[in-house]
PDB file of C-alpha atoms in Angstrom:
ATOM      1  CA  UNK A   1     206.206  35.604  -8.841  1.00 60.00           C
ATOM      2  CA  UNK A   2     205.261  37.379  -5.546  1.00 70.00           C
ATOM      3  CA  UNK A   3     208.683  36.216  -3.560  1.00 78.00           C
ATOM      4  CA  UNK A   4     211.494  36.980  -5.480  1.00 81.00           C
ATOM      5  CA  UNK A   5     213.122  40.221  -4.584  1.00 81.00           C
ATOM      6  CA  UNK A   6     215.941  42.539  -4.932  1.00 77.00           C
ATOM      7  CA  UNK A   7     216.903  45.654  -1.790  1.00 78.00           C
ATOM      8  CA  UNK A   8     213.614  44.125  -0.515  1.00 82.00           C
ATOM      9  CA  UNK A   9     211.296  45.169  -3.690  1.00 80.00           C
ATOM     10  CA  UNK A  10     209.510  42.050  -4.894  1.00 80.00           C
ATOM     11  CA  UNK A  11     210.637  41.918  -9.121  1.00 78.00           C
ATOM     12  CA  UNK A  12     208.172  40.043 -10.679  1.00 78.00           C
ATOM     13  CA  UNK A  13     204.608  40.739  -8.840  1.00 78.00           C
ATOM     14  CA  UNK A  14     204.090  44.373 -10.945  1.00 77.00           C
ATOM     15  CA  UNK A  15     205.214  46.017  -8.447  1.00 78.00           C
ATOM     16  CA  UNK A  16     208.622  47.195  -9.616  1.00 78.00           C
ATOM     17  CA  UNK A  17     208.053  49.888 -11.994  1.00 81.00           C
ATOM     18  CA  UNK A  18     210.131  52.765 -12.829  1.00 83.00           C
ATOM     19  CA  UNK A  19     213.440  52.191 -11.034  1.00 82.00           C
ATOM     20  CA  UNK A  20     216.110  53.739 -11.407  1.00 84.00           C
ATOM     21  CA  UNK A  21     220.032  52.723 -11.034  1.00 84.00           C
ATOM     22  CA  UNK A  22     223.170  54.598 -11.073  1.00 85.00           C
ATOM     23  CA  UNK A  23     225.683  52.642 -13.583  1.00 87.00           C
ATOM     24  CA  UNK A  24     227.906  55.620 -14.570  1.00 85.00           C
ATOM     25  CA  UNK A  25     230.555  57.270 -12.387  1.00 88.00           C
ATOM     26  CA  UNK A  26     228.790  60.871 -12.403  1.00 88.00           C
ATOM     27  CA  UNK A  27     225.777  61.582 -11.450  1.00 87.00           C
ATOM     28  CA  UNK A  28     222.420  61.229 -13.811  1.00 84.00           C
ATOM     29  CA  UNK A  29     224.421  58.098 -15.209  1.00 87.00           C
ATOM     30  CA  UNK A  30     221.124  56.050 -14.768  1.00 88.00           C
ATOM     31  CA  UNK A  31     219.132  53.696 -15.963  1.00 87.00           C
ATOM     32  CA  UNK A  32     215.277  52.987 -15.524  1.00 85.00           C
ATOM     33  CA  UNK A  33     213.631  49.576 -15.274  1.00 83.00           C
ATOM     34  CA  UNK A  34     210.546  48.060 -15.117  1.00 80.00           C
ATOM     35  CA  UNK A  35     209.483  44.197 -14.656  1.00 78.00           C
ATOM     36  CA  UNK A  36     205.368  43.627 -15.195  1.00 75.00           C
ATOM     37  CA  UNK A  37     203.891  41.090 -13.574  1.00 71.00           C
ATOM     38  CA  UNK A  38     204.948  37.493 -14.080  1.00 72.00           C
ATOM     39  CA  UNK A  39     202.082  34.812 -12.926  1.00 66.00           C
ATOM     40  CA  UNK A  40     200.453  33.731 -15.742  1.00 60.00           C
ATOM     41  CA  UNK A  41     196.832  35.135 -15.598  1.00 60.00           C
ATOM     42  CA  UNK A  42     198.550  38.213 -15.685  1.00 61.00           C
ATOM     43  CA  UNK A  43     200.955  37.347 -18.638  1.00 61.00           C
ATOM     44  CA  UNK A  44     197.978  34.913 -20.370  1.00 56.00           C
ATOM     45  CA  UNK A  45     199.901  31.566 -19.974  1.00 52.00           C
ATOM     46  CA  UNK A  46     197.077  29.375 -18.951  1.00 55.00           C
ATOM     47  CA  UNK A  47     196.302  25.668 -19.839  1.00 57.00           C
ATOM     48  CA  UNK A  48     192.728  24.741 -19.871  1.00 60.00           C
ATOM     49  CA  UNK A  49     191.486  20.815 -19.785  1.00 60.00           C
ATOM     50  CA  UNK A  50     188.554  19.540 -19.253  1.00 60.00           C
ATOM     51  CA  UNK A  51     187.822  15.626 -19.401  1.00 60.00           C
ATOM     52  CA  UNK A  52     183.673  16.543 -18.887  1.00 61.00           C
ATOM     53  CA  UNK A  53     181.152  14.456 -20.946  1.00 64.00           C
ATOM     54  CA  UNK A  54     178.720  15.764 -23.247  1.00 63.00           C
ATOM     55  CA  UNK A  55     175.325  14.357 -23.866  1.00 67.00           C
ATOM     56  CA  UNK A  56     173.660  17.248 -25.461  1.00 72.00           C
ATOM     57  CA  UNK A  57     173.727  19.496 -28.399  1.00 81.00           C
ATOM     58  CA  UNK A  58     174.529  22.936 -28.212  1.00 84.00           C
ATOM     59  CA  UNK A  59     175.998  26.681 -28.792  1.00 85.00           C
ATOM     60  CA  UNK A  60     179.310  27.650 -27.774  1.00 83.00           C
ATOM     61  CA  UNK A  61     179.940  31.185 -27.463  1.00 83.00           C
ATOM     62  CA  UNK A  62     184.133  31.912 -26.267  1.00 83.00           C
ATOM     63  CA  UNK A  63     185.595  35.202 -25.733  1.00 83.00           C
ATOM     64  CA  UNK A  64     189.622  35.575 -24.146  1.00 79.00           C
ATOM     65  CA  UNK A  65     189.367  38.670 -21.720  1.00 76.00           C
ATOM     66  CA  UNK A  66     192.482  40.348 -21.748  1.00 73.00           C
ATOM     67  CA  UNK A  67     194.396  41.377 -18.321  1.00 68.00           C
ATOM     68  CA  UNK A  68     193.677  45.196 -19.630  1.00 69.00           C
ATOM     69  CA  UNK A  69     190.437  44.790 -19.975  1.00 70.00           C
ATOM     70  CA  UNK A  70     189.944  46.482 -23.392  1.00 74.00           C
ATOM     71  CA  UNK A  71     191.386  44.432 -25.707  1.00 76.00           C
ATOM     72  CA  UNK A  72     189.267  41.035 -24.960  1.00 82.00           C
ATOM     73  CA  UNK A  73     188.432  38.379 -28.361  1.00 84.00           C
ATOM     74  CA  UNK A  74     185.183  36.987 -29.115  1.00 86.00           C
ATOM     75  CA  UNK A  75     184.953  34.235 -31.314  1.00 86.00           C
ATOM     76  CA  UNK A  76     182.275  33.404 -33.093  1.00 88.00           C
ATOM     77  CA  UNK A  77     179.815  31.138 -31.680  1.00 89.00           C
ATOM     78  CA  UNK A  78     180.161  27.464 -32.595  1.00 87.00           C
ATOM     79  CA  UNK A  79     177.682  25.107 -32.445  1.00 86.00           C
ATOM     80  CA  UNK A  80     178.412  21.876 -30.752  1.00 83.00           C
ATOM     81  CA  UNK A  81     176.476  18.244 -31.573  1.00 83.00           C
ATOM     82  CA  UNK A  82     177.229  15.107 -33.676  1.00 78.00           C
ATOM     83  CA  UNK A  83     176.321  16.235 -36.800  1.00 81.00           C
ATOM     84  CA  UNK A  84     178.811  16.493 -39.456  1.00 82.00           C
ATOM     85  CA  UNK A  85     180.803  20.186 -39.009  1.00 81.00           C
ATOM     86  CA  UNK A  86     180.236  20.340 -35.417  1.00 83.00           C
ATOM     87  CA  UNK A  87     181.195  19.093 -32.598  1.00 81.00           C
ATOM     88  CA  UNK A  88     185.174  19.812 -30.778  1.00 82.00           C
ATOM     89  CA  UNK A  89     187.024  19.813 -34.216  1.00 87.00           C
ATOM     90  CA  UNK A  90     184.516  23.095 -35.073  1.00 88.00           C
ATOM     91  CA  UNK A  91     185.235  24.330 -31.724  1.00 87.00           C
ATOM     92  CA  UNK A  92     189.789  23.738 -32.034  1.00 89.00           C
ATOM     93  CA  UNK A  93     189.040  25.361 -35.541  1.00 91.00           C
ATOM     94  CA  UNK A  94     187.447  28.538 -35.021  1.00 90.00           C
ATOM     95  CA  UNK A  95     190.254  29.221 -31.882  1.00 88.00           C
ATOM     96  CA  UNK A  96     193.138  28.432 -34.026  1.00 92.00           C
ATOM     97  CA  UNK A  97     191.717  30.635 -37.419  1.00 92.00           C
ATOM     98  CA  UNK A  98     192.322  33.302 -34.986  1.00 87.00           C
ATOM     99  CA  UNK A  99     195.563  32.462 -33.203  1.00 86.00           C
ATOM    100  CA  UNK A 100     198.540  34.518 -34.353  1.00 86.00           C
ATOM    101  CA  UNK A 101     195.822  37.393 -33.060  1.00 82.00           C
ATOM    102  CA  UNK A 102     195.110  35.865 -29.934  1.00 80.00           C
ATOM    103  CA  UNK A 103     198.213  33.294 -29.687  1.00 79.00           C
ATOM    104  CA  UNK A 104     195.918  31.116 -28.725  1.00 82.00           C
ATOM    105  CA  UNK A 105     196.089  27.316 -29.967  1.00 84.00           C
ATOM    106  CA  UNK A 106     193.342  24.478 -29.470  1.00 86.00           C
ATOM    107  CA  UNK A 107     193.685  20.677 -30.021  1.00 84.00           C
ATOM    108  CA  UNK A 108     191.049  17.890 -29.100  1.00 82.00           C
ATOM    109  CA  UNK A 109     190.720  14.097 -28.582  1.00 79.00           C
ATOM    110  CA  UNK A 110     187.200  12.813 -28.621  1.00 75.00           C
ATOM    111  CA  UNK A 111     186.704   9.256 -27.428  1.00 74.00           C
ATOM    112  CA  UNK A 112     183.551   7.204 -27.447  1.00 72.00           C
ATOM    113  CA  UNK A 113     182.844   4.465 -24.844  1.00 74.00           C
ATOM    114  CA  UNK A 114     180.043   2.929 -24.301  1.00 77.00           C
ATOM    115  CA  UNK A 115     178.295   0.487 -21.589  1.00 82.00           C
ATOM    116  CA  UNK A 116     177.052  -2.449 -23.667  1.00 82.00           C
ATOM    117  CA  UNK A 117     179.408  -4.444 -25.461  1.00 81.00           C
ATOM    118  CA  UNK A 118     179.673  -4.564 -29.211  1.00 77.00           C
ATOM    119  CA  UNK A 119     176.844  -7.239 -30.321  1.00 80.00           C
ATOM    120  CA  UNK A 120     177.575  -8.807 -33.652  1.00 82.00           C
ATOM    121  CA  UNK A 121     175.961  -7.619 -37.152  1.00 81.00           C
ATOM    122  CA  UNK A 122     175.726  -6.892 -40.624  1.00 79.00           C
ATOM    123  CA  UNK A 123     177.141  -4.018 -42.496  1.00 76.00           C
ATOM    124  CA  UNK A 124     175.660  -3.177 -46.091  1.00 68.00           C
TER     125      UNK A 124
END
């Protein structure tokens, strides 16, 4: 985003704003552009993993700031363990409720390992 360029004024960094080209053949035959910034905190195109372990129980509390500043999202705070309604599906739910707002979508894969093996048993 901050190379390409056109006469020498970078197009997609923000920085061209307001320019103005002659495409008739008399004069004030013009038109005005503007290209906002492209790279993708700027435009909110961001992919967030995380492959981190969890070993305690607790509150999640998520808000998307918004490049502007003003119009940032809080969600409501989700509360994270391994009882039944919490945990990462809680957490993918409460983002997407909200996503044609925010246009923000979640999904989740939760795997369990372990270090012992699994010992024989009963089930009742």
């Amino acid at each position: 985003a901050n190379t390409t360029s056109f006469n020498g004024k970078q197009l997609l960094s923000g920085n061209f704003t307001n320019q103005e080209f002659q495409i008739g053949a008399s004069s004030n035959q013009t038109i005005k552009a503007t290209i906002g910034a492209t790279q993708s905190s700027k435009i909110g195109v961001t992919r967030f993993e995380t492959g981190a372990q969890s070993f305690t129980s607790g509150v999640v509390g998520l808000t998307i700031k918004n490049y502007n500043g003003i119009e940032d999202f809080k969600f409501d705070n989700v509360v994270i363990s391994t009882s039944v309604g919490t945990g990462l599906g809680a957490l993918a739910e409460e983002i997407n409720k909200s996503a044609d707002k925010t246009g923000v979508r979640a999904t989740y894969d939760v795997k369990t390992t372990g270090v012992y093996a699994i010992k024989e048993g009963t089930t009742s």
